[in-house]
Amino acid sequence: AVVSTQSGHYGRGDQALVCGIVRLSMQHCGLTVIPEQVVNLRGCLQELELGSNNLHQLPPEIGKLVKLRKLNLLNNNLKELPAECSSLVALEDLNLGQNKFEEIPECLYSLPAVCNLIISNNQIKSVEPAKLRTMTSLVCLDLENNNLGRLPPELSLIPNLRTLLVLGNRFKIPRADVLAKGSAEVLAWLKNKVPQS
């Protein structure tokens, strides 16, 4: 595990270590559960890297990590997140890529600070633009390589969205030539298709 501390020093029995850990990396560790000691870092932990493990679920206690700004769960076996994740109000960057999600977890819609959401390489079948619009800090949404049969035009109404990645899905409209022009073009195309009230 890679540990970064604010204090920059630690020794045997040094309480500053426990209180000062801001980044914890436990990638490629073969984890099937998150060690309960991680929750003991709730007063200081800001970045948690749990990519490339064998996690099938997260414990409800994950919601106690209220200072967490970055959470990497790339390449696990997750199908859902516990409702307690809605307490992660400081979370800005969330990577759920290469898991087994069939929908965007409901708890994410109540997270005010998330600006980067990566949920590529899952099995997402549909998205709910009205709920995504509540994520007012969202700047980047990566939905590449999922199972989306339709790309709702209302995605263009997410207030601060600048990057929308959607290649590798089932939908045929917009066509590949539009997608190849990049996010700005895709968002403009979608906005043009929003039904006028």
Coordinates of C-alpha atoms in Angstrom, one line a residue:
A1 CA 0.0 0.0 0.0
V2 CA 1.2 3.5 -0.8
V3 CA 0.6 6.0 1.9
S4 CA 0.9 9.8 1.6
T5 CA 0.8 11.9 4.8
Q6 CA 0.4 15.6 5.4
S7 CA 3.0 15.6 8.1
G8 CA 5.6 13.8 6.0
H9 CA 7.0 11.9 9.0
Y10 CA 6.0 8.9 10.9
G11 CA 7.4 6.4 13.3
R12 CA 6.4 3.5 15.5
G13 CA 3.3 4.4 17.5
D14 CA 3.2 7.9 15.9
Q15 CA -0.4 9.0 16.1
A16 CA 0.3 11.7 13.4
L17 CA 0.5 8.8 10.9
V18 CA -3.1 7.8 11.5
C19 CA -4.3 11.3 11.7
G20 CA -2.3 12.6 8.7
I21 CA -2.9 10.0 6.0
V22 CA -4.5 11.8 3.1
R23 CA -3.9 9.2 0.3
L24 CA -4.1 5.4 0.6
S25 CA -3.5 3.1 -2.4
M26 CA -4.4 -0.5 -2.2
Q27 CA -4.6 -1.4 -5.8
H28 CA -3.7 -4.9 -7.1
C29 CA -3.9 -6.3 -3.6
G30 CA -6.4 -9.1 -4.2
L31 CA -8.9 -7.5 -1.8
T32 CA -12.4 -9.1 -1.5
V33 CA -13.4 -6.7 1.3
I34 CA -12.1 -3.3 2.3
P35 CA -10.1 -3.5 5.6
E36 CA -12.2 -2.0 8.4
Q37 CA -9.1 0.0 9.5
V38 CA -9.7 2.2 6.4
V39 CA -12.8 3.7 8.0
N40 CA -10.6 4.7 11.0
L41 CA -9.0 7.2 8.6
R42 CA -12.3 9.1 8.2
G43 CA -10.9 12.2 9.8
C44 CA -8.3 12.8 7.2
L45 CA -8.4 10.5 4.2
Q46 CA -9.0 12.4 0.9
E47 CA -7.9 9.9 -1.8
L48 CA -8.6 6.1 -1.8
E49 CA -7.3 3.9 -4.5
L50 CA -8.9 0.4 -4.6
G51 CA -8.6 -0.4 -8.3
S52 CA -7.9 -3.9 -9.7
N53 CA -9.1 -5.9 -6.7
N54 CA -11.9 -8.4 -6.4
L55 CA -14.5 -6.3 -4.6
H56 CA -18.1 -7.4 -5.0
Q57 CA -19.6 -4.9 -2.6
L58 CA -18.6 -2.0 -0.4
P59 CA -19.4 -1.8 3.3
P60 CA -22.0 0.8 4.5
E61 CA -19.2 2.3 6.6
I62 CA -17.6 3.7 3.4
G63 CA -20.1 6.6 3.9
K64 CA -18.1 7.7 7.0
L65 CA -15.2 8.8 4.8
V66 CA -16.7 12.3 4.5
K67 CA -13.5 14.0 3.6
L68 CA -12.9 11.7 0.6
R69 CA -12.3 13.7 -2.6
K70 CA -11.2 10.9 -4.9
L71 CA -12.3 7.3 -5.0
N72 CA -11.0 4.8 -7.5
L73 CA -12.8 1.5 -7.8
L74 CA -11.7 0.7 -11.3
N75 CA -11.6 -3.0 -12.3
N76 CA -13.6 -4.7 -9.6
N77 CA -16.8 -6.7 -9.6
L78 CA -19.2 -4.2 -8.2
K79 CA -22.9 -4.2 -9.3
E80 CA -24.1 -1.5 -6.8
L81 CA -23.0 1.0 -4.2
P82 CA -24.4 1.2 -0.7
A83 CA -26.9 4.0 -0.1
E84 CA -24.5 5.4 2.6
C85 CA -22.2 6.6 -0.3
S86 CA -24.6 9.5 -0.5
S87 CA -22.8 10.9 2.6
L88 CA -19.6 11.4 0.6
V89 CA -20.4 15.0 0.0
A90 CA -16.7 16.1 -0.6
L91 CA -16.2 13.5 -3.4
E92 CA -15.1 15.1 -6.6
D93 CA -13.6 12.3 -8.7
L94 CA -15.2 8.8 -8.9
N95 CA -13.9 6.0 -11.1
L96 CA -16.3 3.0 -11.4
G97 CA -14.9 1.8 -14.7
Q98 CA -14.7 -1.9 -15.5
N99 CA -17.2 -3.2 -13.0
K100 CA -20.7 -4.7 -13.5
F101 CA -23.0 -1.8 -13.0
E102 CA -26.3 -1.9 -15.1
E103 CA -27.3 1.5 -14.0
I104 CA -25.8 4.6 -12.5
P105 CA -26.1 4.1 -8.7
E106 CA -28.9 6.1 -7.2
C107 CA -26.7 7.4 -4.3
L108 CA -24.6 9.4 -6.7
Y109 CA -27.3 11.8 -7.6
S110 CA -27.1 13.4 -4.2
L111 CA -23.4 14.1 -4.3
P112 CA -23.0 17.9 -4.9
A113 CA -19.2 18.0 -5.6
V114 CA -18.7 15.2 -8.1
C115 CA -17.1 16.7 -11.2
N116 CA -15.6 13.6 -12.8
L117 CA -17.6 10.4 -13.1
I118 CA -16.1 7.5 -15.0
I119 CA -18.4 4.6 -15.4
S120 CA -17.1 3.2 -18.6
N121 CA -16.8 -0.5 -19.5
N122 CA -19.8 -1.6 -17.5
Q123 CA -23.3 -2.8 -18.6
I124 CA -25.2 0.5 -18.3
K125 CA -28.4 0.0 -20.3
S126 CA -29.9 3.5 -19.9
V127 CA -29.3 6.9 -18.2
E128 CA -31.7 9.3 -16.5
P129 CA -30.9 12.8 -17.6
A130 CA -33.3 14.4 -15.1
K131 CA -31.4 12.8 -12.2
L132 CA -28.0 13.6 -13.7
R133 CA -29.0 17.3 -14.0
T134 CA -29.0 17.4 -10.2
M135 CA -25.3 16.8 -10.3
T136 CA -24.5 20.5 -10.9
S137 CA -20.7 20.1 -10.5
L138 CA -20.5 17.4 -13.1
V139 CA -18.0 18.4 -15.8
C140 CA -16.9 15.0 -17.2
L141 CA -19.2 11.9 -17.7
D142 CA -17.5 8.8 -19.2
L143 CA -20.1 6.2 -20.4
E144 CA -17.9 4.6 -23.0
N145 CA -18.3 0.8 -23.8
N146 CA -21.6 0.2 -22.1
N147 CA -24.9 -1.1 -23.3
L148 CA -26.8 2.1 -24.0
G149 CA -29.4 1.7 -26.6
R150 CA -30.3 5.4 -26.7
L151 CA -28.5 8.6 -26.0
P152 CA -31.1 11.0 -24.5
P153 CA -30.8 14.6 -25.9
E154 CA -31.5 15.9 -22.4
L155 CA -27.9 14.9 -21.4
S156 CA -26.9 18.2 -23.0
L157 CA -28.8 20.0 -20.2
I158 CA -26.5 18.9 -17.4
P159 CA -25.5 22.4 -16.3
N160 CA -21.7 22.3 -16.3
L161 CA -21.0 19.2 -18.5
R162 CA -18.1 19.7 -20.9
T163 CA -16.9 16.2 -21.6
L164 CA -19.3 13.4 -22.6
L165 CA -17.6 10.2 -23.7
V166 CA -20.0 7.6 -25.2
L167 CA -18.2 5.6 -27.9
G168 CA -18.7 1.8 -27.8
N169 CA -22.4 1.7 -27.0
R170 CA -25.4 0.1 -28.9
F171 CA -27.1 3.3 -30.0
K172 CA -26.9 4.3 -33.7
I173 CA -27.9 7.9 -33.3
P174 CA -25.9 10.1 -33.2
R175 CA -23.8 8.5 -35.9
A176 CA -20.1 7.6 -35.4
D177 CA -19.0 10.6 -37.5
V178 CA -20.7 13.0 -35.0
L179 CA -19.1 11.1 -32.0
A180 CA -15.7 11.3 -33.7
K181 CA -15.8 15.1 -33.6
G182 CA -15.6 15.2 -29.8
S183 CA -17.6 16.1 -26.8
A184 CA -18.5 19.7 -27.8
E185 CA -19.9 18.5 -31.1
V186 CA -21.9 15.7 -29.4
L187 CA -23.3 18.0 -26.8
A188 CA -24.3 20.6 -29.4
W189 CA -26.0 17.9 -31.5
L190 CA -27.9 16.6 -28.5
K191 CA -28.9 20.1 -27.4
N192 CA -30.4 20.6 -30.9
K193 CA -32.5 17.5 -30.5
V194 CA -34.0 18.5 -27.1
P195 CA -37.8 18.8 -27.5
Q196 CA -39.0 22.4 -27.3
S197 CA -41.6 23.0 -24.7

